[in-house]
Short mmCIF file of C-alpha atoms in Angstrom, two decimals:
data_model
loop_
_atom_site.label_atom_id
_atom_site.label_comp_id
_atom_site.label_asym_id
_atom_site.label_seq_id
_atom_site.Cartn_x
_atom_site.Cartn_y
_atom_site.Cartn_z
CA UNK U 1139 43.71 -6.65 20.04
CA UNK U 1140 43.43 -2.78 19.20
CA UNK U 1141 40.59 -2.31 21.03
CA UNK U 1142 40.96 -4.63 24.22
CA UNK U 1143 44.29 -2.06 24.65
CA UNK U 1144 41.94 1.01 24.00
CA UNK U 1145 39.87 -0.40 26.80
CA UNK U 1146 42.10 -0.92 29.39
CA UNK U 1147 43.96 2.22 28.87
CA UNK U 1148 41.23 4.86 28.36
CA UNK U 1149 38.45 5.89 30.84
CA UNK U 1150 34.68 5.32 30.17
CA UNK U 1151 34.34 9.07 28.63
CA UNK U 1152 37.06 8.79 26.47
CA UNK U 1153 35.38 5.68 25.01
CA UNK U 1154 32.12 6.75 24.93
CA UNK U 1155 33.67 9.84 22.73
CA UNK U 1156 35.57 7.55 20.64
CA UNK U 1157 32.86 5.22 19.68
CA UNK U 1158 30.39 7.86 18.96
CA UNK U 1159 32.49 9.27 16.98
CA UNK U 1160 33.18 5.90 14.92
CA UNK U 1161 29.63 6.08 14.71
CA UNK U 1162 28.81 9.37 13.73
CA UNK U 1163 31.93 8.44 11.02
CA UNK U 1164 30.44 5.46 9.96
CA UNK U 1165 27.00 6.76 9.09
CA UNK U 1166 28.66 9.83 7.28
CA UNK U 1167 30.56 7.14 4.80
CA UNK U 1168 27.59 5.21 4.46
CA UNK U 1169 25.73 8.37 3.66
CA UNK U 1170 28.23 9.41 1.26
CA UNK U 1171 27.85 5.83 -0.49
CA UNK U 1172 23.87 5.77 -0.86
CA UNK U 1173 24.42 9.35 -2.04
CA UNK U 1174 26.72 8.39 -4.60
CA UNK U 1175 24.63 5.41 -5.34
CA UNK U 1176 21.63 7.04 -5.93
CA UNK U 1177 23.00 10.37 -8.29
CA UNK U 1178 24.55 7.26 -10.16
CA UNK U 1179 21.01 5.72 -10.93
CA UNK U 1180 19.05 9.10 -11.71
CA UNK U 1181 22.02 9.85 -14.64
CA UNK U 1182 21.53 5.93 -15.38
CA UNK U 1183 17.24 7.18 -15.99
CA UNK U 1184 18.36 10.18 -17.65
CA UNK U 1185 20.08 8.53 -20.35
CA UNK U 1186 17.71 5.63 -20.48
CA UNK U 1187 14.13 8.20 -20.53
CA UNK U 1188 16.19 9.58 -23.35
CA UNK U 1189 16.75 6.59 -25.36
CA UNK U 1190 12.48 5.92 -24.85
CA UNK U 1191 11.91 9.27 -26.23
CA UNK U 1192 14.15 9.35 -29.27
CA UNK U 1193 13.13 5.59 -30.14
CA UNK U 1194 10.57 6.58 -33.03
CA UNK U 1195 7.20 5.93 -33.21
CA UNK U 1196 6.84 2.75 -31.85
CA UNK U 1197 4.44 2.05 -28.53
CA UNK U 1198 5.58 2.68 -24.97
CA UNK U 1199 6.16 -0.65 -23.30
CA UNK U 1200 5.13 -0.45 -19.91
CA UNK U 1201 4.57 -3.24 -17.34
CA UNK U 1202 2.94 -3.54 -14.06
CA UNK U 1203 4.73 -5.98 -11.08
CA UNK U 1204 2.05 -6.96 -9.13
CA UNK U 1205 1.56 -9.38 -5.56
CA UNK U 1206 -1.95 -8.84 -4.61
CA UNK U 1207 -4.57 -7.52 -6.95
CA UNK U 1208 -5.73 -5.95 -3.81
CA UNK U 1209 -2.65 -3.12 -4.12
CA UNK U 1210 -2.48 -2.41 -7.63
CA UNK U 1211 -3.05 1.27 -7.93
CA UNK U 1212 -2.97 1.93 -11.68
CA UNK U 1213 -6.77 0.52 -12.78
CA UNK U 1214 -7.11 3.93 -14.05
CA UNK U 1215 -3.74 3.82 -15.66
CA UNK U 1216 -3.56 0.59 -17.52
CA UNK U 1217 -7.59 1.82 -19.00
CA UNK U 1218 -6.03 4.54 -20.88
CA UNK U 1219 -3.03 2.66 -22.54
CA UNK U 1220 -5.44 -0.28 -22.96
CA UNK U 1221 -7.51 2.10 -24.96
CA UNK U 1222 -4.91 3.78 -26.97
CA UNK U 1223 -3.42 0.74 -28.45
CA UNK U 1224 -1.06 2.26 -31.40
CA UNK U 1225 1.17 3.98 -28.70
CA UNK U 1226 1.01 1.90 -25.55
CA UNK U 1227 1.85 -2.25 -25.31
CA UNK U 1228 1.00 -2.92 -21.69
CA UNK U 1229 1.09 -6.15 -19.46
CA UNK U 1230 0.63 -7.49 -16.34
CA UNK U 1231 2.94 -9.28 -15.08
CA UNK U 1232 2.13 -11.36 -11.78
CA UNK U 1233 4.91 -12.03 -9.38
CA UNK U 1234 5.10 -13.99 -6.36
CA UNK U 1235 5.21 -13.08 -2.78
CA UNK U 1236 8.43 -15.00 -1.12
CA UNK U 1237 8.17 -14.11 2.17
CA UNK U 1238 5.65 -15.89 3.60
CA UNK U 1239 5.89 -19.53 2.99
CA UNK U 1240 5.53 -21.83 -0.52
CA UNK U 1241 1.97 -22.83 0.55
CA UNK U 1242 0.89 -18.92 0.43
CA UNK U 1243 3.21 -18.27 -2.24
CA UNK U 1244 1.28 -20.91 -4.55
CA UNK U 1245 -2.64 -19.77 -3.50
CA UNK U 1246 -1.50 -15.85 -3.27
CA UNK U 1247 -0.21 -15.83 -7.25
CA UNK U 1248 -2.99 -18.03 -8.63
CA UNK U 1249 -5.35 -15.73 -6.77
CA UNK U 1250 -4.16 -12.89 -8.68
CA UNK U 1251 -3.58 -14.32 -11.88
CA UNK U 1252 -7.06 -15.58 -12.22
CA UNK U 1253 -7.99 -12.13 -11.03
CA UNK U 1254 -6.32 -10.02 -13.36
CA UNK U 1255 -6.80 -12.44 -16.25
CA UNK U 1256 -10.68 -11.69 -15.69
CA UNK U 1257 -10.59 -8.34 -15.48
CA UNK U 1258 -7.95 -7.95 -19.09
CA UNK U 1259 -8.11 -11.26 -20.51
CA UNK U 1260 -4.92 -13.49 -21.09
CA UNK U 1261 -3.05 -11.65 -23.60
CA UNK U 1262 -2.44 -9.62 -21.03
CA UNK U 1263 -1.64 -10.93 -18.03
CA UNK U 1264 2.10 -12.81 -18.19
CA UNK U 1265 3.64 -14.98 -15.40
CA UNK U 1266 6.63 -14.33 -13.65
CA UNK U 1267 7.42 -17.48 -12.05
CA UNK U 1268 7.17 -20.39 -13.33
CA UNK U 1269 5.15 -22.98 -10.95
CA UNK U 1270 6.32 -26.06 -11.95
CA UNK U 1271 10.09 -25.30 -12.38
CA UNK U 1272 10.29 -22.22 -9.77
CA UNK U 1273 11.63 -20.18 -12.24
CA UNK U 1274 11.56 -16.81 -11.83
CA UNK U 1275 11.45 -14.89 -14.60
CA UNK U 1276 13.06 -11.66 -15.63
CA UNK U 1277 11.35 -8.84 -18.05
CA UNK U 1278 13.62 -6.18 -17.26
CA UNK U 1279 14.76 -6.16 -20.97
CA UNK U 1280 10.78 -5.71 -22.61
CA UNK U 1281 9.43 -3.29 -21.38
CA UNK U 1282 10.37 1.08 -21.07
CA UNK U 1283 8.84 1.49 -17.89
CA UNK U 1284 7.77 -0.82 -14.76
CA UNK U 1285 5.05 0.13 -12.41
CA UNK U 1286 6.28 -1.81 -9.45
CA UNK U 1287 2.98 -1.82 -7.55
CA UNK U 1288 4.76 -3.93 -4.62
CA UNK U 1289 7.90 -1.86 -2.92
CA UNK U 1290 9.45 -3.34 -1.11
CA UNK U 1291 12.39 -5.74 -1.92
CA UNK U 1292 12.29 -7.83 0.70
CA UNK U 1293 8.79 -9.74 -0.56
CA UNK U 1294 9.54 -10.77 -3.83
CA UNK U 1295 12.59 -11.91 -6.07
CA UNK U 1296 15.82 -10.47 -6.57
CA UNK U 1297 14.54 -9.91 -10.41
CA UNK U 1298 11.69 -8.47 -9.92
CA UNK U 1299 12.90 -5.75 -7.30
CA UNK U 1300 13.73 -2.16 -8.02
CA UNK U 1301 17.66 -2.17 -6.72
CA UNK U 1302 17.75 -4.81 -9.71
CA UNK U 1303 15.56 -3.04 -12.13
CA UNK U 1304 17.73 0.21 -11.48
CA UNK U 1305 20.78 -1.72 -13.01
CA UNK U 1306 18.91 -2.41 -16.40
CA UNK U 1307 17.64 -0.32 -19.15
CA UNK U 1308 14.19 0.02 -18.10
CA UNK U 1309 12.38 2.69 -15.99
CA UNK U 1310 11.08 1.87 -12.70
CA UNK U 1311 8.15 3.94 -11.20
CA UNK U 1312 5.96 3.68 -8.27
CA UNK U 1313 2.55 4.66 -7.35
CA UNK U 1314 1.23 4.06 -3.97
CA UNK U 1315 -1.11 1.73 -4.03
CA UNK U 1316 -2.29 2.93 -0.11
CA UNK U 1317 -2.86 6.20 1.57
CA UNK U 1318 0.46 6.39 4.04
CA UNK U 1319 -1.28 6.92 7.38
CA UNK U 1320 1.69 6.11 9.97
CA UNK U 1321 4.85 6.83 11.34
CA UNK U 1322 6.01 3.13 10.96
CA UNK U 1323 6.35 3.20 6.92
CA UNK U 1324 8.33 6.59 6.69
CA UNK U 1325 10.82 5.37 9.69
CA UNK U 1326 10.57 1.70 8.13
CA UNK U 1327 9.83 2.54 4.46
CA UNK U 1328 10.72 5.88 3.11
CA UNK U 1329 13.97 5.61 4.36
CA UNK U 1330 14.76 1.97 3.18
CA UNK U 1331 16.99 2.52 -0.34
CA UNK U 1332 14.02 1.05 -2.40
CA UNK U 1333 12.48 4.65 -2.25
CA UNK U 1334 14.94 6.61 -3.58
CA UNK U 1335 15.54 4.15 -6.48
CA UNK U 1336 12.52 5.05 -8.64
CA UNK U 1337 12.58 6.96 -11.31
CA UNK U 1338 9.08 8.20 -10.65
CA UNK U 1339 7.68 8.20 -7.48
CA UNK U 1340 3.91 9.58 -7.79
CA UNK U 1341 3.01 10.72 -4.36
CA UNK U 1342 -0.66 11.43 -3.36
CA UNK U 1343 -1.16 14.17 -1.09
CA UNK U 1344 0.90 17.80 0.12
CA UNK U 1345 1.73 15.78 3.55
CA UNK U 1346 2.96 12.75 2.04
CA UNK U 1347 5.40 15.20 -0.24
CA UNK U 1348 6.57 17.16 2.91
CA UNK U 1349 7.44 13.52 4.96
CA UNK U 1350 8.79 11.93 2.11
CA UNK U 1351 11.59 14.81 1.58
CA UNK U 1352 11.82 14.85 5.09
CA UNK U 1353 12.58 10.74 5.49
CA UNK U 1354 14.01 9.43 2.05
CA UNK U 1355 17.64 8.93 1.44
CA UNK U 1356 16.67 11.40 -1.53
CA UNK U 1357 14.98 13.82 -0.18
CA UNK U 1358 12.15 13.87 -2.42
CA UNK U 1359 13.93 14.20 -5.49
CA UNK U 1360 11.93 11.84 -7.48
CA UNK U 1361 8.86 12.59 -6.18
CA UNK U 1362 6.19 14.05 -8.36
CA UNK U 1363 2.41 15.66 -6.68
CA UNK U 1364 -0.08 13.96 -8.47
CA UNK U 1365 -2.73 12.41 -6.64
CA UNK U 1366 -4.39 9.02 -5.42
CA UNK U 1367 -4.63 7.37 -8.85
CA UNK U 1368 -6.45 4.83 -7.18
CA UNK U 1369 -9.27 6.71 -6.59
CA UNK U 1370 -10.16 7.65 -10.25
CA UNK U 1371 -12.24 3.81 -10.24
CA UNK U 1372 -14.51 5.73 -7.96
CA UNK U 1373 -15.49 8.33 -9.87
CA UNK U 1374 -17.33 6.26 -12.33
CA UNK U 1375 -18.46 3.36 -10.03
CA UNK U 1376 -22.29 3.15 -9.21
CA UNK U 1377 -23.96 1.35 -6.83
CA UNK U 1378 -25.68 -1.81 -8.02
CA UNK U 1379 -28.99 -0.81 -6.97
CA UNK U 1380 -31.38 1.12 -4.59
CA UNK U 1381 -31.97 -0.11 -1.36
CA UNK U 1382 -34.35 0.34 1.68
CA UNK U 1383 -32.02 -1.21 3.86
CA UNK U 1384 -28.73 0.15 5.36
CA UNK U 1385 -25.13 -1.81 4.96
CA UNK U 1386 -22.46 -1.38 6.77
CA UNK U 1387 -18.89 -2.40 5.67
CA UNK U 1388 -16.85 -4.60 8.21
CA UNK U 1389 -12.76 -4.12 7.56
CA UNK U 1390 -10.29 -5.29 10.12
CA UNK U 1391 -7.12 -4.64 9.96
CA UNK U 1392 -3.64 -6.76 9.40
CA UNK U 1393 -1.82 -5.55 12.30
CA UNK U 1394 -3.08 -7.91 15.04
CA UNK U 1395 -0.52 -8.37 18.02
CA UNK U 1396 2.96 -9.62 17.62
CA UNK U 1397 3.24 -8.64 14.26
CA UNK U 1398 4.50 -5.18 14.12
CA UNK U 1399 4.84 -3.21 17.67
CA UNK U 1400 5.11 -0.01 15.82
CA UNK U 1401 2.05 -0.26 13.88
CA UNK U 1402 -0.88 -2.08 15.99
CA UNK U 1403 -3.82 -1.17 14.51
CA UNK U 1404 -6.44 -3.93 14.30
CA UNK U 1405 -8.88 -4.77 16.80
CA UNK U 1406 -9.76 -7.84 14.91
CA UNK U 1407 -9.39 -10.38 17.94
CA UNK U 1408 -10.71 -8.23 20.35
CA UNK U 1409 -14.09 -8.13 18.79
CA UNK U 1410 -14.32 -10.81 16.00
CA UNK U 1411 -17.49 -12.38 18.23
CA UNK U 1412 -18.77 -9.37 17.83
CA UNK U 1413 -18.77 -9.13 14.11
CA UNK U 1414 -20.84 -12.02 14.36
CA UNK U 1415 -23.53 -10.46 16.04
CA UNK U 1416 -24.44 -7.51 14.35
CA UNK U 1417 -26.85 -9.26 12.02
CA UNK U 1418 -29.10 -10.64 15.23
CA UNK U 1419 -28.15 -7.28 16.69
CA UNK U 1420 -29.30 -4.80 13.96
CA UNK U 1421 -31.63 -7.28 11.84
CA UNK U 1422 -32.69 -4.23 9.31
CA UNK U 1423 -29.25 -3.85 8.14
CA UNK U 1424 -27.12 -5.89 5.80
CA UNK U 1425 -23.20 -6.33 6.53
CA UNK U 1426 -20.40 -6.86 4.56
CA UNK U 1427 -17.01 -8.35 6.17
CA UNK U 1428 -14.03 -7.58 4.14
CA UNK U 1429 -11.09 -7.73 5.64
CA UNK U 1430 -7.38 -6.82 5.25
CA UNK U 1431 -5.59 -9.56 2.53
CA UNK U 1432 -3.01 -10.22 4.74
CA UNK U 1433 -5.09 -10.81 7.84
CA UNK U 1434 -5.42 -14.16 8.46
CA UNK U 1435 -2.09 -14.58 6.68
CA UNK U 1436 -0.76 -13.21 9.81
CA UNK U 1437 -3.19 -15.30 12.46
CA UNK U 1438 -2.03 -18.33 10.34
CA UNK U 1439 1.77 -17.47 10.37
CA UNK U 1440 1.76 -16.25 14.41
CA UNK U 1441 -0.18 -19.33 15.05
CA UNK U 1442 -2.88 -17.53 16.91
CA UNK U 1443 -6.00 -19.42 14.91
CA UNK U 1444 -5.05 -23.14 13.02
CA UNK U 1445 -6.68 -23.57 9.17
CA UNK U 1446 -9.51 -25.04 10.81
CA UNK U 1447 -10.17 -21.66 12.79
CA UNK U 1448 -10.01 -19.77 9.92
CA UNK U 1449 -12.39 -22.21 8.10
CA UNK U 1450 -14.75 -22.08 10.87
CA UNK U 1451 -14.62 -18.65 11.26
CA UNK U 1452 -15.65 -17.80 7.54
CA UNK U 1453 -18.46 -20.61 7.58
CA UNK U 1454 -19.78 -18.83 10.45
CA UNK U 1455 -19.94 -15.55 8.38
CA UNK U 1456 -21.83 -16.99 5.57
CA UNK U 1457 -23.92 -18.52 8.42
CA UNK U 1458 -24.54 -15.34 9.70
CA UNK U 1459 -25.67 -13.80 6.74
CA UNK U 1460 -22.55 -11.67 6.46
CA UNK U 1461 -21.14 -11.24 3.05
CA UNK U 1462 -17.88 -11.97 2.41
CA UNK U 1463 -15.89 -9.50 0.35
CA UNK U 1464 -12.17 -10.56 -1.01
CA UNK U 1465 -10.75 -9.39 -4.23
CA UNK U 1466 -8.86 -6.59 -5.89
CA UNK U 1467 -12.23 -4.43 -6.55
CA UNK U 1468 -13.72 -2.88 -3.40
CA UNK U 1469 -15.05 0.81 -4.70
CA UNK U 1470 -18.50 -0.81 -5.81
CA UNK U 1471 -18.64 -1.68 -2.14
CA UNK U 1472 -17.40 2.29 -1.16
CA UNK U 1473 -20.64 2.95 -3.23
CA UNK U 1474 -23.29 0.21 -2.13
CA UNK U 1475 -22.67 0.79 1.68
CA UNK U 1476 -24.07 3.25 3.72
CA UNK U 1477 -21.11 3.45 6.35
CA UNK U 1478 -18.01 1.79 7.36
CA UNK U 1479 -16.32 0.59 10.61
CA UNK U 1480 -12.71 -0.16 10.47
CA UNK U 1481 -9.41 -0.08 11.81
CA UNK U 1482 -7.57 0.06 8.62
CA UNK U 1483 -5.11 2.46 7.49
CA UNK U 1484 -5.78 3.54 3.50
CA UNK U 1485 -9.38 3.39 4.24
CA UNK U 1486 -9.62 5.75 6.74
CA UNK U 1487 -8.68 8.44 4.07
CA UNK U 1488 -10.09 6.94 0.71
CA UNK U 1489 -13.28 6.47 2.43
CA UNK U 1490 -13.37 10.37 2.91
CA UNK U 1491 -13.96 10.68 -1.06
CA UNK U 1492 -17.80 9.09 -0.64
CA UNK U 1493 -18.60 12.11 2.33
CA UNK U 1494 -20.50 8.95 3.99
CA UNK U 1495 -20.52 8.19 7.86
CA UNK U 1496 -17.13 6.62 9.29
CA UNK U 1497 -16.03 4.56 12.50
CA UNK U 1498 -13.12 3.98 13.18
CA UNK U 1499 -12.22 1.31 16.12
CA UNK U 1500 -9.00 2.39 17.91
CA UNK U 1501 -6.88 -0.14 19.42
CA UNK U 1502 -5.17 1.27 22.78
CA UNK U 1503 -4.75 4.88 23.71
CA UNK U 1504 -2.08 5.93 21.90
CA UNK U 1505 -3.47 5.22 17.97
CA UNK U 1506 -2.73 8.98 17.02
CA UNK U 1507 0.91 9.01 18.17
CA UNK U 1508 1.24 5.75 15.41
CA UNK U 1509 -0.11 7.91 12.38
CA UNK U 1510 1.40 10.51 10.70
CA UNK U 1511 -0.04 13.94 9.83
CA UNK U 1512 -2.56 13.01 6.98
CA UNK U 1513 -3.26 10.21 9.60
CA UNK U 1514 -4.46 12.31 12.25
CA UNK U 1515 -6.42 14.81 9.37
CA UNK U 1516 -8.44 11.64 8.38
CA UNK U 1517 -8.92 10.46 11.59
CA UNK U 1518 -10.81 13.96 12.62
CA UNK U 1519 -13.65 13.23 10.27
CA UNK U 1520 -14.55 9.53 12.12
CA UNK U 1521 -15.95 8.97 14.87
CA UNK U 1522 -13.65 7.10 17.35
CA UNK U 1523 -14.98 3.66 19.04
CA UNK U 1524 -13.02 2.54 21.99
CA UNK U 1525 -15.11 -0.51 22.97
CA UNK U 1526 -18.12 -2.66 21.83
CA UNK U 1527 -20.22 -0.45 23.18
CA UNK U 1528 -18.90 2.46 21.03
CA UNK U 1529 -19.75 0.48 17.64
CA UNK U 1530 -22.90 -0.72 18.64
CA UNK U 1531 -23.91 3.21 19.48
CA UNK U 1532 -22.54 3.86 16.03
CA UNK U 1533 -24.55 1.69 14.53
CA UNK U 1534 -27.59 2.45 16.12
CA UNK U 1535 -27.11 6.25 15.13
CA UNK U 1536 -27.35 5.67 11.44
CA UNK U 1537 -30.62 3.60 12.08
CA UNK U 1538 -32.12 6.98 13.63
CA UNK U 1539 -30.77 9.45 11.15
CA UNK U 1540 -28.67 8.46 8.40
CA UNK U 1541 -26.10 11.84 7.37
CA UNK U 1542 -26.25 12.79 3.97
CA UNK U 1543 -22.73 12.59 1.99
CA UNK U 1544 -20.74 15.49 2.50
CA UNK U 1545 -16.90 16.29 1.76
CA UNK U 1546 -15.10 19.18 3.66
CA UNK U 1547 -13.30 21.94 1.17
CA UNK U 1548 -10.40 20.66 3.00
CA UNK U 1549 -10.37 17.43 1.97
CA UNK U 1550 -11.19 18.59 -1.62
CA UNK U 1551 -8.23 20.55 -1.48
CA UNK U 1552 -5.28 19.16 0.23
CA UNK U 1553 -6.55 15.47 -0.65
CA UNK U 1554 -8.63 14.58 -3.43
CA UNK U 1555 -5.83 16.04 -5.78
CA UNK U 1556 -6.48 16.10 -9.54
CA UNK U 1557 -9.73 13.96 -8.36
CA UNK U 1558 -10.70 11.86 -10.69
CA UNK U 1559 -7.55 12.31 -13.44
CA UNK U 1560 -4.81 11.54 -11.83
CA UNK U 1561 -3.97 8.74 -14.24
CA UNK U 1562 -4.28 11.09 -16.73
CA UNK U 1563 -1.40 13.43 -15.37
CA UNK U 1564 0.55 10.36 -14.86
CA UNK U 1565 0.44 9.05 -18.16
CA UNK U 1566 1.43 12.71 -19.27
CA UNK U 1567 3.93 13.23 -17.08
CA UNK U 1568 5.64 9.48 -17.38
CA UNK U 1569 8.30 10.30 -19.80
CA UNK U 1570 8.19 14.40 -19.36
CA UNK U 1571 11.68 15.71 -18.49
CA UNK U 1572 12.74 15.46 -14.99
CA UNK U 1573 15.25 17.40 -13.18
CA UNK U 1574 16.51 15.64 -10.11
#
């Protein structure tokens, strides 16, 4: 009633004044409330990281919350408290992604159970849902700290989110378990609450720290410099063997069309045929297809290829004499291969850390106005392909003179940060005082 008077009374300009001003009003209060919320939670930490430290000499329970073995960025991490038993009791804890559908839900957590139970046995790995009752099931009161390697809220359970975790005595951390390479996450991430609810958030490089302050609801305030963690599995990974052929890593991206018009990045159905030729096309090299985890989620869930495209598609790989890479582990692969052409986002800056040749396919004109500062740095150091034609040139230049490894000082310096201990200054710096 109030405002069908204001209407008909008041000119245009008057209106348009009065409902900015409701607007610039209402994102002030709502400010004001996350604000509030989140100086609430860091005294909540303080008082909890001093309850860990003053609990005697018992272990450190720490936990990592983890969707896809593929993200998990604490290998390096969970090593060292694995091998320093009397003062660290650490888990995995698997926990399903509820976002996509039961069917994925089901094949996505028994992928990574089995996974991680491999790699650190069953004692462990514990589940957090239960598959035959749908239970899911809440730690929040074992364990000092969770690594959340998943975070965002949205994909998982109420319980095993941070805004829940934030509530409970336990300390939630993050580590990014992907270089941040576009504008999309710190418009669509970094300034989503779940950021600013960390205790800990280990950030990788001097750009990340500088968008992140600029973006979060917290400015940066629990941000800590420390480095890719990720990358310390590199350091000590060696190639299988020596070879007298060249191979060339394959790695589309998720991003096809349709499912996020802010961040298009893969070329994947543009030149999937094409994948399938290389082998006939270069027969003295050997190729390796591993694409993104979530890619043919997506084709699946847009309905762009049925199962039986899929299938067919992946027959017609092995067929090819393509290997076909899946899993969490993918730095033995960063050590066997020669190159790499992608259109991935992490990749185009971990890659940097071998010094080997990099192409990188880009998908429309506009690819650098999608990434972000270290985006741009990282995408210097490729060479660009715009077409078939572009890739197939690429490919024939390592044939004629493969480079020799080589990393710029730059990237030494403003990327490869405490390269290869950065799970060391994490695990020294987890319960270290923090002033927010």
């Amino acid at each position: 009633m109030l405002q069908s008077f204001i209407k008909k009374l008041c000119p245009k300009f008057v209106l348009d004044k009065y409902y900015s001003f409701r607007f610039f009003m209402y994102r002030k209060y709502n400010a004001l409330k996350h604000r509030q919320l989140i100086n609430d939670t860091y005294r909540h930490y303080h008082d909890v990281a001093e309850r860990i430290r003053t609990s005697g000499d018992r272990p450190l329970r720490f936990a990592s919350y983890v969707v896809f073995d593929s993200t998990f960025g604490a290998y390096g991490l969970m090593d060292l408290m694995l091998s320093q038993k009397d003062k660290y009791e650490c888990k995995i804890v698997v926990i399903p992604d509820t976002c996509r559908g039961v069917e994925h839900l089901v094949d996505q957590y028994n992928k990574t159970k089995a996974f991680f139970i491999n790699k650190y046995g069953k004692d462990v790995v514990l589940d957090g849902w239960h598959e035959e009752t749908g239970e899911f099931l809440d730690y929040s009161d074992s364990f000092d700290i969770i690594y959340l390697a998943n975070p965002y809220d949205s994909m998982v359970n109420e319980v095993h989110g941070v805004q829940y975790l934030s509530t409970k005595n336990v300390l939630p951390i993050y580590i990014n378990y992907g270089y941040t390479i576009s504008k999309w996450h710190y418009t669509n991430v970094e300034s989503n609450m779940e950021m600013s609810l960390f205790f800990k958030y280990y950030v990788d490089t001097t750009y990340t720290l500088e968008q992140v302050k600029k973006y979060q609801l917290a400015h940066g305030k629990n941000t800590v410099l420390a480095g890719y963690a990720k990358m310390d599995s590199l350091y000590n990974e060696q190639a299988n063997e020596k070879r007298d052929r060249l191979k060339v890593l394959i790695s589309p991206h998720h991003t096809i069309q349709g499912i996020n018009q802010t961040l298009d990045l893969s070329n994947f159905l543009e030149y999937y045929n094409l994948i399938l030729e290389l082998p006939s096309l270069f027969p003295k090299m050997d190729f390796v297809f591993r694409p993104h985890p979530l890619l043919f989620t997506n084709i699946l869930n847009t309905k762009t290829w049925t199962q039986k495209q899929v299938d067919n598609y992946l027959l017609n790989i092995e067929k090819s004499g393509i290997e076909y890479s899946v899993g969490g582990d993918y730095f033995r692969l960063f050590c066997e291969c020669d190159a790499i052409v992608h259109d991935c986002g992490s990749y185009m800056v971990e890659w940097l850390y071998t010094g080997k040749p990099c192409c990188y396919v880009v998908k429309g004109k506009h690819v650098r106005k999608q990434l972000d500062i270290l985006g741009n740095k990282a995408l210097d150091y490729h060479t660009l392909a715009y077409n078939r034609n572009d890739i197939i040139a690429f490919l024939k230049s390592l044939e004629k003179s493969q480079k020799p490894s080589n990393i710029s000082s730059e990237i030494q310096d403003n990327i490869m940060i405490n390269y290869p201990n950065v799970s060391n200054f994490i695990l020294n710096n987890l319960l270290s005082k923090f002033e927010y």
